[in-house]
Structure formats: C-alpha cells, structure tokens
CSV table of C-alpha atoms and ligand atoms in Angstrom, one decimal:
chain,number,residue,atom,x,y,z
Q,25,UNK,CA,-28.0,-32.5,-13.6
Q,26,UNK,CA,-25.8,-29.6,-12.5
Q,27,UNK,CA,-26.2,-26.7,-9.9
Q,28,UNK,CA,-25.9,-23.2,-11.2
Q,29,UNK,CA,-25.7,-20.2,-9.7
Q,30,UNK,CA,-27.6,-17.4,-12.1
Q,31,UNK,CA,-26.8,-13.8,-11.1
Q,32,UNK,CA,-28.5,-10.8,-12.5
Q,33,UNK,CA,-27.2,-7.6,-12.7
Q,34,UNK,CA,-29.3,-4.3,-12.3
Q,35,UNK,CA,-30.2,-3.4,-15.9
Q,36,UNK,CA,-31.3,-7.2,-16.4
Q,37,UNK,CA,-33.8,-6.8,-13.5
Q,38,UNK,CA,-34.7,-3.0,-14.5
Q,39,UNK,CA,-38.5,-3.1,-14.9
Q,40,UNK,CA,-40.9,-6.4,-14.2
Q,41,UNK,CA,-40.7,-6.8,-18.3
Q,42,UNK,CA,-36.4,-7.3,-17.1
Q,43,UNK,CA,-37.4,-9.5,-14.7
Q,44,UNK,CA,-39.9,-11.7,-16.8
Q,45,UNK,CA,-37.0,-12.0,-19.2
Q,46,UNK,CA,-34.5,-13.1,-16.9
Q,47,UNK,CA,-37.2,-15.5,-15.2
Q,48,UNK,CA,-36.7,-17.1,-18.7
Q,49,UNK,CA,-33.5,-17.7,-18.4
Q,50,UNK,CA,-34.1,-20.0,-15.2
Q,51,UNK,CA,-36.8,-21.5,-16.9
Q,52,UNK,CA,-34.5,-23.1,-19.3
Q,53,UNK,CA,-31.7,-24.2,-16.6
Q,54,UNK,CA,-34.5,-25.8,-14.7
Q,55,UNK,CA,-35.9,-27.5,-17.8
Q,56,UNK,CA,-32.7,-28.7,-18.7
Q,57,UNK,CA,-32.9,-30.7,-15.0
Q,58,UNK,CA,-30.6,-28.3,-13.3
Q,59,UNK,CA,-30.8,-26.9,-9.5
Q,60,UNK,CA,-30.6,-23.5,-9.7
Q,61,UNK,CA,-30.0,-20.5,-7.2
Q,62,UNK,CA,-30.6,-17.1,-8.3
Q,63,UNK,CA,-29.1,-14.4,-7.1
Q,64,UNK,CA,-30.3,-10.2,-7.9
Q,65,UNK,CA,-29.2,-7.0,-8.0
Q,66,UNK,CA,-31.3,-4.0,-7.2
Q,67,UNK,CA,-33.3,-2.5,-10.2
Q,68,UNK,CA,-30.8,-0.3,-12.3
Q,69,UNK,CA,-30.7,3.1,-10.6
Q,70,UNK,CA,-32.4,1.8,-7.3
Q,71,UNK,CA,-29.0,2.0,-4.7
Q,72,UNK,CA,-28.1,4.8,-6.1
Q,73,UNK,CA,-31.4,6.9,-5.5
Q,74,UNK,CA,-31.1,5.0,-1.9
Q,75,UNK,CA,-27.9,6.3,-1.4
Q,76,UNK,CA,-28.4,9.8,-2.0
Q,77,UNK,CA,-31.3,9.8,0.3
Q,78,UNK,CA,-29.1,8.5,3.6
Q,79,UNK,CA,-27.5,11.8,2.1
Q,80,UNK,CA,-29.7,14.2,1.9
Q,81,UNK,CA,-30.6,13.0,5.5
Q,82,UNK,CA,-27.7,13.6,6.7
Q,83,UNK,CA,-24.0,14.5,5.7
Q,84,UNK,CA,-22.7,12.2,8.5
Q,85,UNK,CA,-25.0,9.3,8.8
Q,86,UNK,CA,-24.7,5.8,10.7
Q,87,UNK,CA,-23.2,2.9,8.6
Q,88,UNK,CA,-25.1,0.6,10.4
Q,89,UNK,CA,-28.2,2.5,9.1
Q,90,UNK,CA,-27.0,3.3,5.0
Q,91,UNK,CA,-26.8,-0.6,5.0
Q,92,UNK,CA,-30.7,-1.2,6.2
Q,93,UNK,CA,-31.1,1.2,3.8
Q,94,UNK,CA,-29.6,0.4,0.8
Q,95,UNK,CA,-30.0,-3.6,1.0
Q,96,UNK,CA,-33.5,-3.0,0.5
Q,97,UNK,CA,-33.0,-2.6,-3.0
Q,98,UNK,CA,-32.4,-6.2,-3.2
Q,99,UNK,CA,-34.9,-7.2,-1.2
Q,100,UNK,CA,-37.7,-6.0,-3.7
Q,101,UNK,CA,-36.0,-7.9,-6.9
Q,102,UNK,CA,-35.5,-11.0,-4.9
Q,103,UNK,CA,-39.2,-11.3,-4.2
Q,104,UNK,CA,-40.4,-10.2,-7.2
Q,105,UNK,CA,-38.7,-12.9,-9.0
Q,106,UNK,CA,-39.6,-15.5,-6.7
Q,107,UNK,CA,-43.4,-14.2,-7.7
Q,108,UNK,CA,-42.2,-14.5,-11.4
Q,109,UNK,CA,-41.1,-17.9,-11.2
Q,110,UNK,CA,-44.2,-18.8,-9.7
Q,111,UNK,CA,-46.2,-17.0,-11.7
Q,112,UNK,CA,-44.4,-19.2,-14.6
Q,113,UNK,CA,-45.6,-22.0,-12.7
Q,114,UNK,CA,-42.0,-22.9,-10.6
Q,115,UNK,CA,-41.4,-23.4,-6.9
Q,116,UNK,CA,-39.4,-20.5,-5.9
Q,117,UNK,CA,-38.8,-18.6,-2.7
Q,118,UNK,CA,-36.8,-15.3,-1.9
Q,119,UNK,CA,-33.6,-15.2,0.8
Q,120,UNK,CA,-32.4,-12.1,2.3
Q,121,UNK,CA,-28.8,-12.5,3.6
Q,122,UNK,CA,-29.8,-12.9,7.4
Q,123,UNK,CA,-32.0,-16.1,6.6
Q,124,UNK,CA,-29.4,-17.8,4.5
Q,125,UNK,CA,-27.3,-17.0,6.6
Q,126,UNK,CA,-24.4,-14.9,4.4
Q,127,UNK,CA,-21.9,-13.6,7.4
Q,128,UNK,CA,-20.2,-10.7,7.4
Q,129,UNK,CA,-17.9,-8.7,9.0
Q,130,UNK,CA,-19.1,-5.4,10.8
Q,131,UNK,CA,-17.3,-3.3,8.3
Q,132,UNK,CA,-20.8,-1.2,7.4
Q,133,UNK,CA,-20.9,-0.1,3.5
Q,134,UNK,CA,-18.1,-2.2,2.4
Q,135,UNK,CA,-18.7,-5.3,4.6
Q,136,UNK,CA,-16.2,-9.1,3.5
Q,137,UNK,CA,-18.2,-12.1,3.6
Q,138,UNK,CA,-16.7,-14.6,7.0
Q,139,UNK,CA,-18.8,-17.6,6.6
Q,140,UNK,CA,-21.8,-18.8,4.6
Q,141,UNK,CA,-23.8,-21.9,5.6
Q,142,UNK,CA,-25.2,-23.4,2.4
Q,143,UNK,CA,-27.1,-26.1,4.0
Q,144,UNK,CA,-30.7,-24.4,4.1
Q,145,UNK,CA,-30.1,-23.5,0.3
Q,146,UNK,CA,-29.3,-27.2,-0.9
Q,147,UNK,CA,-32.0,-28.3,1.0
Q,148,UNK,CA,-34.4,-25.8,-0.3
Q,149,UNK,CA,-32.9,-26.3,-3.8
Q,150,UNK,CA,-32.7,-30.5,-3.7
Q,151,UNK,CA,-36.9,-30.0,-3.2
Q,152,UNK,CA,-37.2,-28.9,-6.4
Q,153,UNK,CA,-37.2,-25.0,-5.2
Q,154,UNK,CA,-35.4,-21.6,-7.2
Q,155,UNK,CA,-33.6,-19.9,-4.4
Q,156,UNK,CA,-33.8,-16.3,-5.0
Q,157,UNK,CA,-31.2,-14.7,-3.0
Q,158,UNK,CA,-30.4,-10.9,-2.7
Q,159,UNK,CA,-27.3,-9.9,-3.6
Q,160,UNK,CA,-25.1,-7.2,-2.0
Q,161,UNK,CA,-26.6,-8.1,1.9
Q,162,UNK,CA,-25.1,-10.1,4.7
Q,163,UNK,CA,-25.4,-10.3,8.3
Q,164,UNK,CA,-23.1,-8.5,10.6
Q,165,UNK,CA,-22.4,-9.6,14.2
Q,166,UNK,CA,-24.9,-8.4,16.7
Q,167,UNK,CA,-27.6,-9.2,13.8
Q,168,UNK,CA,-27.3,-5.9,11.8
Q,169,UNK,CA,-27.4,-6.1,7.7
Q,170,UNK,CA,-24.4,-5.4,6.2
Q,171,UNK,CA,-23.6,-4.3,2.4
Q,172,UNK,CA,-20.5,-5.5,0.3
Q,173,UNK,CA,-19.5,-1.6,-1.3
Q,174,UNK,CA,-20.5,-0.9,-4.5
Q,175,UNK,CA,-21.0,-3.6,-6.9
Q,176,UNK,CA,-21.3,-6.4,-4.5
Q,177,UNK,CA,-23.9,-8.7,-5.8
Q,178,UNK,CA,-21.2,-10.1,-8.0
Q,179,UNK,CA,-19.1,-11.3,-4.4
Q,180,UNK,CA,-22.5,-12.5,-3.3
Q,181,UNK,CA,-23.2,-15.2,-6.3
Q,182,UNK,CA,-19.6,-16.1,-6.8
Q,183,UNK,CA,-19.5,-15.9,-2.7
Q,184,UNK,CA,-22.8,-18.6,-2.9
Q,185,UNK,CA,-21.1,-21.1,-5.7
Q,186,UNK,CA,-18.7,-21.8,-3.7
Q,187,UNK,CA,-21.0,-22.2,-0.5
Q,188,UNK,CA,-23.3,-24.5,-2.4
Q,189,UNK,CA,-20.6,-26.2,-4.5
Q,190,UNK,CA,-22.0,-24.9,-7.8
Q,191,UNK,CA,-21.0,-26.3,-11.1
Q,192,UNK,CA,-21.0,-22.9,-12.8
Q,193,UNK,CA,-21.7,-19.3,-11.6
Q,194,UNK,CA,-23.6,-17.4,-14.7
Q,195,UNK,CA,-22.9,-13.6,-14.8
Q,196,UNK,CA,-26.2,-12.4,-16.4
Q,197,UNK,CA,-25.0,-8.7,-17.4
Q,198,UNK,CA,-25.7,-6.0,-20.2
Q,199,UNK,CA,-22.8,-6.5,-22.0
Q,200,UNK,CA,-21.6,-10.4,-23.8
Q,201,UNK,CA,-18.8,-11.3,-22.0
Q,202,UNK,CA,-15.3,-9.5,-21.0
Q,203,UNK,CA,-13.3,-7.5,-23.7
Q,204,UNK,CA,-9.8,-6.9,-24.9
Q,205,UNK,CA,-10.7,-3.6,-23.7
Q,206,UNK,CA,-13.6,-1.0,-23.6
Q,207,UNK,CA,-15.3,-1.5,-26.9
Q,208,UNK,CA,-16.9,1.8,-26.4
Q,209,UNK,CA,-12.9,3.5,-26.7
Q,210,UNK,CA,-12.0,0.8,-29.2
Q,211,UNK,CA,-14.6,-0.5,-32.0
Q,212,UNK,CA,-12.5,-3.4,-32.4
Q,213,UNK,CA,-12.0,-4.5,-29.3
Q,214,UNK,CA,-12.4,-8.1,-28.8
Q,215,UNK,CA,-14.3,-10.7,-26.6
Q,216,UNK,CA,-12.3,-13.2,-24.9
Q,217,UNK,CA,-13.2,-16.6,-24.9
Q,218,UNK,CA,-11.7,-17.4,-21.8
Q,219,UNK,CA,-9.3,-15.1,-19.1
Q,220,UNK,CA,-7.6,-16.7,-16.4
Q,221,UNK,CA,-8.4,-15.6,-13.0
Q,222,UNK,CA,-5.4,-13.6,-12.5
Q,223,UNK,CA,-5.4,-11.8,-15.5
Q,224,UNK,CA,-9.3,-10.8,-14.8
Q,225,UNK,CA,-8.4,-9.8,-11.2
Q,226,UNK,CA,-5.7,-7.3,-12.5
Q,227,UNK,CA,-8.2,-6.3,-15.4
Q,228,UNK,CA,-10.8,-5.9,-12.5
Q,229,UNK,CA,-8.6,-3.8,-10.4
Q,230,UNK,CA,-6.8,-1.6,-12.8
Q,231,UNK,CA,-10.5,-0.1,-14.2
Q,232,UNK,CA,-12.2,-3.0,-16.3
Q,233,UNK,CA,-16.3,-2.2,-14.5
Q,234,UNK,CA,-18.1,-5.9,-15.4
Q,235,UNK,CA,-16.9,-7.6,-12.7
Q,236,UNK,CA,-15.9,-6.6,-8.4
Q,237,UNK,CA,-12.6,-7.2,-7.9
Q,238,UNK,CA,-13.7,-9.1,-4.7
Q,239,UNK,CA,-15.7,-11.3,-6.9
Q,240,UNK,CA,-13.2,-12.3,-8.6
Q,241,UNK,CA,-10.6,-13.2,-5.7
Q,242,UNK,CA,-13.3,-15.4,-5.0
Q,243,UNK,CA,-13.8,-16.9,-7.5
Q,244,UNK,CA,-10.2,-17.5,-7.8
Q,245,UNK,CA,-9.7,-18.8,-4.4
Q,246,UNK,CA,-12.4,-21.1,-5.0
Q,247,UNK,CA,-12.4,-21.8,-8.2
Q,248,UNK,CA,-15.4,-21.2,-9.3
Q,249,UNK,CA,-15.9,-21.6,-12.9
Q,250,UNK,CA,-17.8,-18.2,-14.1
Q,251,UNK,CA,-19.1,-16.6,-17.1
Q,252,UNK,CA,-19.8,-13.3,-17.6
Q,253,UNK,CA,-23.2,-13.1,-20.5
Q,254,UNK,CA,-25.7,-10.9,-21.8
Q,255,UNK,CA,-29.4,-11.0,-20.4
Q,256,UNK,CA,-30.9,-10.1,-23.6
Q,257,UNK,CA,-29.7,-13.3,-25.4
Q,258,UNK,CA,-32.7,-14.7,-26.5
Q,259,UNK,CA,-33.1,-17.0,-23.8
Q,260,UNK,CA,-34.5,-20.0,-25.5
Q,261,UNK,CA,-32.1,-19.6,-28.4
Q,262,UNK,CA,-29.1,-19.7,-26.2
Q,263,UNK,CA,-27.9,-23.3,-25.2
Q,264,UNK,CA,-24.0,-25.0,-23.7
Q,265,UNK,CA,-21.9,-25.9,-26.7
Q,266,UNK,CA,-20.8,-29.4,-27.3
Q,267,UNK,CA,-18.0,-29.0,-23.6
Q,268,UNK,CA,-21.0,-28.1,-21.9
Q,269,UNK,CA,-20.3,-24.0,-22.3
Q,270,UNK,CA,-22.4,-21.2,-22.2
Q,271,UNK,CA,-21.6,-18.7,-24.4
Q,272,UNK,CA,-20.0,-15.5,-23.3
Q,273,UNK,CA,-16.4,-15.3,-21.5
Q,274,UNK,CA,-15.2,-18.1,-19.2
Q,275,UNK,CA,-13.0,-16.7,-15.9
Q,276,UNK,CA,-11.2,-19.9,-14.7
Q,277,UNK,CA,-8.2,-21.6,-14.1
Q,278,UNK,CA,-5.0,-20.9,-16.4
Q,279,UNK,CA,-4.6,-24.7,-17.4
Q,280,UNK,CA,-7.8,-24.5,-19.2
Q,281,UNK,CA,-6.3,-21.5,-21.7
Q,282,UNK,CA,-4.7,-23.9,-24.0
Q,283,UNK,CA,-3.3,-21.0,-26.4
Q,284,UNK,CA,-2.5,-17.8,-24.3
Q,285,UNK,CA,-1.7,-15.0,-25.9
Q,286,UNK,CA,1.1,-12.5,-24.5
Q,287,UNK,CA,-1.4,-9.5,-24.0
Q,288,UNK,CA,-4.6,-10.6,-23.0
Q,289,UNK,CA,-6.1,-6.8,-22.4
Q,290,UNK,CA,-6.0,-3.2,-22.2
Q,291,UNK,CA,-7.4,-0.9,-19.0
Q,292,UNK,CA,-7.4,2.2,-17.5
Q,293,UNK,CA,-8.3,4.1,-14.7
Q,294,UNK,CA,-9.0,7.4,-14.4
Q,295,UNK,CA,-9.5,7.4,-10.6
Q,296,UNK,CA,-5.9,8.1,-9.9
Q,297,UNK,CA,-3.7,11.4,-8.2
Q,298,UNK,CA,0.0,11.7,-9.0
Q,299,UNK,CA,1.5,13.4,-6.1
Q,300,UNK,CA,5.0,15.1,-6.2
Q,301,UNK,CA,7.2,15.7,-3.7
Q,302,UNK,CA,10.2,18.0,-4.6
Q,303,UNK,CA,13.4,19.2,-3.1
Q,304,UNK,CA,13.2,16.2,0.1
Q,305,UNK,CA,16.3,15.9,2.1
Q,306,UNK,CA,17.9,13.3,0.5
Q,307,UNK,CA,18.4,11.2,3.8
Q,308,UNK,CA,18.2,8.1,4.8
Q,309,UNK,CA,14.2,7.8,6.5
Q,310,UNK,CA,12.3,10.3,4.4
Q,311,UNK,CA,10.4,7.8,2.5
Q,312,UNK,CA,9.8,5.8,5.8
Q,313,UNK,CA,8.0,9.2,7.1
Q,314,UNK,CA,6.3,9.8,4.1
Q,315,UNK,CA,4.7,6.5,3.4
Q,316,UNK,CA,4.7,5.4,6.5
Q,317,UNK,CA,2.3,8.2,7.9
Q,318,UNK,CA,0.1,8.1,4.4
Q,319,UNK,CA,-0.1,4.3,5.4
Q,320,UNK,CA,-1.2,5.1,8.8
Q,321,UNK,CA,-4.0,7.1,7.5
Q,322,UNK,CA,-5.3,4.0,5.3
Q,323,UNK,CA,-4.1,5.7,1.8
Q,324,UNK,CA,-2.9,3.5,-0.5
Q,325,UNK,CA,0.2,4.2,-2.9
Q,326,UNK,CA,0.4,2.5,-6.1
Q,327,UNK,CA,3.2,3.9,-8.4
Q,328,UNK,CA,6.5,5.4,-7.0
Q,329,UNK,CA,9.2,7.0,-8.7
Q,330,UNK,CA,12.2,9.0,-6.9
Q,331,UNK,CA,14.8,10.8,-8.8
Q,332,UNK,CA,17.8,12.3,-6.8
Q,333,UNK,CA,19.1,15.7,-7.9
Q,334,UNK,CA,22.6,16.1,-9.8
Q,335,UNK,CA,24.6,17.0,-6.3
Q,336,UNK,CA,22.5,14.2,-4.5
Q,337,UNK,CA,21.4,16.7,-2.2
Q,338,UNK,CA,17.9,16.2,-2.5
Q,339,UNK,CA,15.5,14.1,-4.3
Q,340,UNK,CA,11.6,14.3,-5.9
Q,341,UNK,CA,9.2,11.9,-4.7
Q,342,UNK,CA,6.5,11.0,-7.4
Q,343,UNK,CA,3.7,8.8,-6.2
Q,344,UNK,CA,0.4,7.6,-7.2
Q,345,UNK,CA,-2.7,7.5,-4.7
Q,346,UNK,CA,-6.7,6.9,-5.3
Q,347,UNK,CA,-8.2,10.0,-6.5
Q,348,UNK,CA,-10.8,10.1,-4.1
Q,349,UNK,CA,-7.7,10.0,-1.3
Q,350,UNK,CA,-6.2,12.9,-2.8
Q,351,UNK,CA,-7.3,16.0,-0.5
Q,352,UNK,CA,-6.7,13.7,2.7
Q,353,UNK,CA,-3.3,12.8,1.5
Q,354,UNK,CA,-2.3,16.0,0.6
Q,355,UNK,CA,-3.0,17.0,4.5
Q,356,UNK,CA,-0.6,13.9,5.8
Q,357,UNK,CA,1.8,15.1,3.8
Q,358,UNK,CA,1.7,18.6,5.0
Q,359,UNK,CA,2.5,17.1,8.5
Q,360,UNK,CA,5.1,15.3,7.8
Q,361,UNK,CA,7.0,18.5,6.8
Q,362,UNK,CA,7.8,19.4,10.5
Q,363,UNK,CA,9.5,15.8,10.5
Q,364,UNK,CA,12.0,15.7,7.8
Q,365,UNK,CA,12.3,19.3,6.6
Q,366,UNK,CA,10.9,21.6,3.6
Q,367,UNK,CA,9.7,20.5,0.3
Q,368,UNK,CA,7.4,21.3,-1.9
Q,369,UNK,CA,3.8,19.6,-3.3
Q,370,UNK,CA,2.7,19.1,-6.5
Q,371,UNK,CA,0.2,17.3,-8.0
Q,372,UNK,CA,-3.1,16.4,-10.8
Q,373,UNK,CA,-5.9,14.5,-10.7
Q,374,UNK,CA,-5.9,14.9,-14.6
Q,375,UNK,CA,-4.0,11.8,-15.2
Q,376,UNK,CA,-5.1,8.0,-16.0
Q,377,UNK,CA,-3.2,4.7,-15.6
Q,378,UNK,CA,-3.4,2.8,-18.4
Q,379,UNK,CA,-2.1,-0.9,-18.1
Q,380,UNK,CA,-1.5,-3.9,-20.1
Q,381,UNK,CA,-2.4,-7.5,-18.7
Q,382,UNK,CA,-1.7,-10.6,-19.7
Q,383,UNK,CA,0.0,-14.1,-17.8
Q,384,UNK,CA,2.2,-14.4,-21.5
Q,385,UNK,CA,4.3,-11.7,-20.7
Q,386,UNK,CA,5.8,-13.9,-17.6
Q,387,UNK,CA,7.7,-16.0,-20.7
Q,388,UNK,CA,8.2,-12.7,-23.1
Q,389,UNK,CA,10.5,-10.3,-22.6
Q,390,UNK,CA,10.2,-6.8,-24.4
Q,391,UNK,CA,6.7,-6.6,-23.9
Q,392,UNK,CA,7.0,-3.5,-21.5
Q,393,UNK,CA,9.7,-1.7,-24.5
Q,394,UNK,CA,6.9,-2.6,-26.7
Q,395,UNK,CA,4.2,-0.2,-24.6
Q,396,UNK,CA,7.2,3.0,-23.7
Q,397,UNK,CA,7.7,2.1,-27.8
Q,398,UNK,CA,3.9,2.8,-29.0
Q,399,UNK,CA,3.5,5.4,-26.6
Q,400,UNK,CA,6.2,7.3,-27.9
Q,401,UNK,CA,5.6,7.1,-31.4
Q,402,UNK,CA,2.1,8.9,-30.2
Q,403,UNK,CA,4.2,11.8,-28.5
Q,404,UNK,CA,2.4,10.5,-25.7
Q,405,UNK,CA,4.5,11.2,-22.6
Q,406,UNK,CA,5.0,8.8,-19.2
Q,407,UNK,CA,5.0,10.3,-15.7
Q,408,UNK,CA,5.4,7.3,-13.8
Q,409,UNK,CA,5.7,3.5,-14.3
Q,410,UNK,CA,4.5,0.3,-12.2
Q,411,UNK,CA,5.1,-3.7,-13.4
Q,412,UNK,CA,4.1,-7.0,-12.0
Q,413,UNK,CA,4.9,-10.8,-13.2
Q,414,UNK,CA,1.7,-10.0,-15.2
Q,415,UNK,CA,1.0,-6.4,-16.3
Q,416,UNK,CA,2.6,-3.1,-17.0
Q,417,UNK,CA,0.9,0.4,-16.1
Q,418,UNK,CA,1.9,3.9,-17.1
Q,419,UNK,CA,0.5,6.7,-16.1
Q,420,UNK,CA,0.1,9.6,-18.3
Q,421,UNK,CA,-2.1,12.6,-19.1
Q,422,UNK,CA,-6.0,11.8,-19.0
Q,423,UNK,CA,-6.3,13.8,-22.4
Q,424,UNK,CA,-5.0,11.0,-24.0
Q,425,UNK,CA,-6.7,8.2,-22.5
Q,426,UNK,CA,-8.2,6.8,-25.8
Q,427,UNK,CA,-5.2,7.6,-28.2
Q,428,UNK,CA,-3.2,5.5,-25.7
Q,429,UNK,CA,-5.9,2.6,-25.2
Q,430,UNK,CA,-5.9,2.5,-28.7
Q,431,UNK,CA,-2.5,2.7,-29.8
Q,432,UNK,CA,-1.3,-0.4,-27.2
Q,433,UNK,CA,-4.7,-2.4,-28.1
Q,434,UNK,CA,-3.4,-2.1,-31.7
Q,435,UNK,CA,0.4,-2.7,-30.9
Q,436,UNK,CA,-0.2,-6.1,-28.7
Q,437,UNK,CA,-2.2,-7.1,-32.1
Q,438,UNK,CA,-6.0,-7.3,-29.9
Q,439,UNK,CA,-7.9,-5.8,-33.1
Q,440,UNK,CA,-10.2,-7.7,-34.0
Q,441,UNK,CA,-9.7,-8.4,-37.4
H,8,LIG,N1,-27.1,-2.8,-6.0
H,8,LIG,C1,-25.7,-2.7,-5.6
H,8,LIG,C2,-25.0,-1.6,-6.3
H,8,LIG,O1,-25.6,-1.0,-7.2
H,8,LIG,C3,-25.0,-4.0,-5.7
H,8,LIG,C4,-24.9,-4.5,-7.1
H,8,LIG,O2,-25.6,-4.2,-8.0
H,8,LIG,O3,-24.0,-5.3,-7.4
H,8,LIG,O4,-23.9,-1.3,-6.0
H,9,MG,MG1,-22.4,-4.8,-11.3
C-alpha cells in the first residue's frame, strides 16, 4: 500500500463528464490498496470569469475579498468529486483549506503556504476515506482565505505530499508529461522521461506553463517524487511499470537520471522588457541608484549588460525587467535622473528570452558557443545575455521566437527522431 496525492488540473475537471473521468482514476489507486488524497482545480475557465468579476466591481478592490472570491472555484470541484466518489460507491469527503488546516501567509492573491497540519487528513484517509481537497486556498491569519497567484493548485498537492508524507504526487494534466520544449512550436519536441528538479525549476521559471514554479521548489525542498500525466489516459488501461512508475514525466532527484543529457530543454518567455539606458555618467554609483531604487520599488532585473563609450565618458545600461513591470519601471527611472544626471530611455516589450537548460552543461564547456553559434547561422541577432551553473538565456527579437526555439532544439540534438 502507498499514499498518493492525485491532483487535477482545470480542463480534467471541466464538466461533471471531466470529473467522472477523473473519479476513475482514483478508483483504480484505491483498488490497487492505496490511500489517496485528491486535490482540484477550479473547472477550466471558472477563476478566470471570477476574476474579472472582482473587476468589473471594482478597479481597486480588497485582496482580502478577490480571494473569498476566487477560492470558490475550488470549493465547487472539491465537493463535486467527493459526490462522484460516492456516487461510485467510495467514502470520500471534501476539505476547504481552513478545515485542513493549509496556512498561509496574509499576502492576498499570491499568498506562500507557512504550515500545514496533515494530521486530520491521515486520519481521515487511514479510515478508508478520499480526501478531496481544494487547491489554490489557504488560511491567512485572522481566519481570512487566502489564494496562492495564479496556478496554485499545483503548490497546494505538492504543498500536501509533503504534509502527509506521500509516496508520489500525480500531476493529472491535459498534456503527457513535460517536453524538450513546446511541442506546439516544435513537432518534434520530446517527452522527458525524467528531469531533475533543478532543471524543471529553471524550465518552470523561464516560461515552460505545466507546472508553478512554487510547486516545484517544493517539491524540491521536499522531495517529493512527482509526475506530471494526462487525464484522458484511459484510466483503466494505464498501470506502474515494473519500478513501480506511472507513465508520464518523473520530476525528482538528479541521482535517479542515470544518463543525463547536456541539454535537457528549450524555453521562452515572452513576458519580458529590455530597458536601455544611454549616455549615463560613467561614475562610480550610477548602477547603485539605478537598481537600487528599481529594487526599492519591488521590480525585478534579470539580464544586465553595460557597455562604456570609446572615451569612457559614459556608458549604456541594458537591462531586462517583467513586462508587466515595464510602465512602473520606466517612472523609477525617470526619478532617478535628478540623482545622477541626464540620459536617455529606450526600450521594447517586443522581445522574448529564450533559454537553454540542462544540469550537463555544469561538466561541458562550449555549450553557450554552441547557442550564439545556431543563432547566428539564423541571422538571428542577441541583445542581451544571462548564464547560470545550469542554463543560458538570450534575449532577442519576439519575431523570431520559433525560428530560435527551433534552431537550438535542433542544434542540442532534442529532435525526436
Ligand atoms: N484555479 C486556479 C487558477 O486558475 C488555480 C489552479 O488552477 O491551479 O489559477
Ligand atoms: Mg495549472
């Protein structure tokens, strides 16, 4: 016997039809002997009609009141599967985040998870009960519901696995598993077996959708084994293989990839500004002022470049920042021109940063040539450039997003052959 934490996505709980399929899914985990918690998504569509209503009610609402909002999306799919599974003849019972209870921070709309008691769960589970828990909600001090941002039923199972000690955290999704990179920009793109946590935390944060990035810090810090599968497997033709593995992609620990490869993936974002600064004093404290009072505002800078003129008299500045930070940012820096002097502005929001992941490139050298290599063959021109132990990303002109998604997917050998 094993206890599994089952998470479905928003298109797998879309319509009761959804639902009755996923409900099938349990079924065969719980005929198998297995304790199982279950944790929903809102029905595709559903927070996002609930979050344009807190708009259209007002263009400055409360936080506090968005989240009792938009929680109840879950709240609906986690009792209607608890009616499923007892409709199929299973004990099952729903839990909202305040019953569990799921702490959170009082950070309204994008809340972080503090502390989550598992104890009620086992119990409830060890009696032969599904535990149906909604995704996305916690509880905030002074008893308010809180949401995780966007995306956060994902935090919540992976969050749960670890409280109840699950032997697996399931992924239930619309797609089969994590790819080399967006099969729907590249036909021959990939699924990975396996990705280590790191590399699907960079893939995560530099634009790959299936999974939160929070998630997958958890997961990480915890170790929670997790696989990211389809919903509309057949769900009695689907079984482990002979180590016990679902199919789909594994995320786990790096000593379990017995044959990494150098590039594991391919992503891109296209929610990024470049920002240029030109003609800055070239003296010592202009970057301190510049980033320092962007910082202070809460924007964050990704990529940063700075080229001196010939005489050394002044220098460009060239930075990234999230798109949707752009305006603000643009305003700080205005500011900051009665500090250090004149310059000019410049920037796009019609660029994308494209980046290469994988943990093989911390034994490999050339691998970054290799990208500035493809790219050029392609014409395709770099404006700025960041690198970590484990990935490179360029940015570069959003009009050739898939020419340069392609290209590197093809130059790091991913095509599936
Ligand atoms: N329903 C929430 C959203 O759409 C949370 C989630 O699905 O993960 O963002
Ligand atoms: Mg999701």
């Amino acid at each position: 016997m094993a206890r599994l934490v089952l998470k479905f996505g928003g298109t797998s709980v879309a319509n009761i039809d959804r639902i009755r399929n996923a409900a099938r899914h349990v079924k065969r985990e719980l005929d198998a002997g297995h304790e199982v918690a279950v944790i929903v998504s809102a029905m595709a569509g559903v927070t996002n009609s609930l979050v344009d209503y807190c708009r259209q009610a007002s263009n400055d609402y409360d936080s506090r009141e968005y989240d009792a909002v938009v929680a109840s999306g879950e709240q609906v799919t986690s009792g209607l599967m608890a009616i499923v599974l007892q409709d199929m003849g299973y004990k099952a019972r729903s839990w909202q985040g305040w019953q569990i209870p799921l702490n959170t921070n009082d950070v309204h709309g994008a809340a972080r998870i503090q502390a989550i008691d598992g104890a009620r769960l086992i119990e409830a589970m060890s009696g032969g009960e599904v535990a149906v828990v909604a995704g996305f909600q916690g509880i905030a001090p002074g008893w308010r519901i809180a949401t995780l941002g966007r995306g956060g039923s994902d935090t919540s199972a992976v969050a749960v696995a670890a409280a109840i000690k699950a032997d697996r955290c399931d992924i239930y999704t619309d797609v089969d598993g994590v790819y080399t990179t967006d099969p729907r920009i590249v036909p021959k793109a990939r699924r990975l077996e396996k990705v280590a946590f790191e590399e699907m935390l960079e893939m995560a944060s530099l634009g790959a959708k299936v999974l939160q990035v929070r998630s997958v810090e958890l997961a990480m810090q915890y170790k929670v084994r997790t696989f990211v599968r389809s919903s509309f497997d057949d769900p009695d033709k689907v079984g482990v293989d002979a180590r016990g593995n679902p199919p789909g992609t594994l995320i786990c620990d790096e000593d379990e990839i017995v044959e990494a490869e150098v590039v594991t993936g391919i992503a891109f974002s296209k929610d990024e500004a470049q920002i240029s600064l030109r003609r800055v004093a070239d003296k010592p404290g202009v970057a301190a002022a510049v980033f320092g009072s962007l910082a202070a505002e809460n924007i964050n800078v990704d990529m940063i470049i700075q080229i001196t003129s010939p005489d050394g008299s002044t220098t460009d500045i060239t930075f990234t920042v999230p798109a949707i930070d752009h305006d603000r940012a643009i305003k700080v820096l205005e500011q900051t021109r009665g500090e250090i002097g004149h310059f000019g502005i410049e920037s796009s929001t019609d660029v994308v940063k494209v980046s290469v992941i994988g943990m093989g490139m911390r034994s490999h050298a050339g691998v970054a040539a290799e990208a500035f290599r493809a790219l050029a063959s392609k014409g395709i021109n770099i404006r700025a450039i960041t690198t970590s132990e484990i990935k490179i990303s360029v940015l570069i002109d959003a009009a050739y997003t898939e020419l340069a998604v392609r290209t590197l997917h093809s130059a790091y050998g991913l095509d599936k052959h």
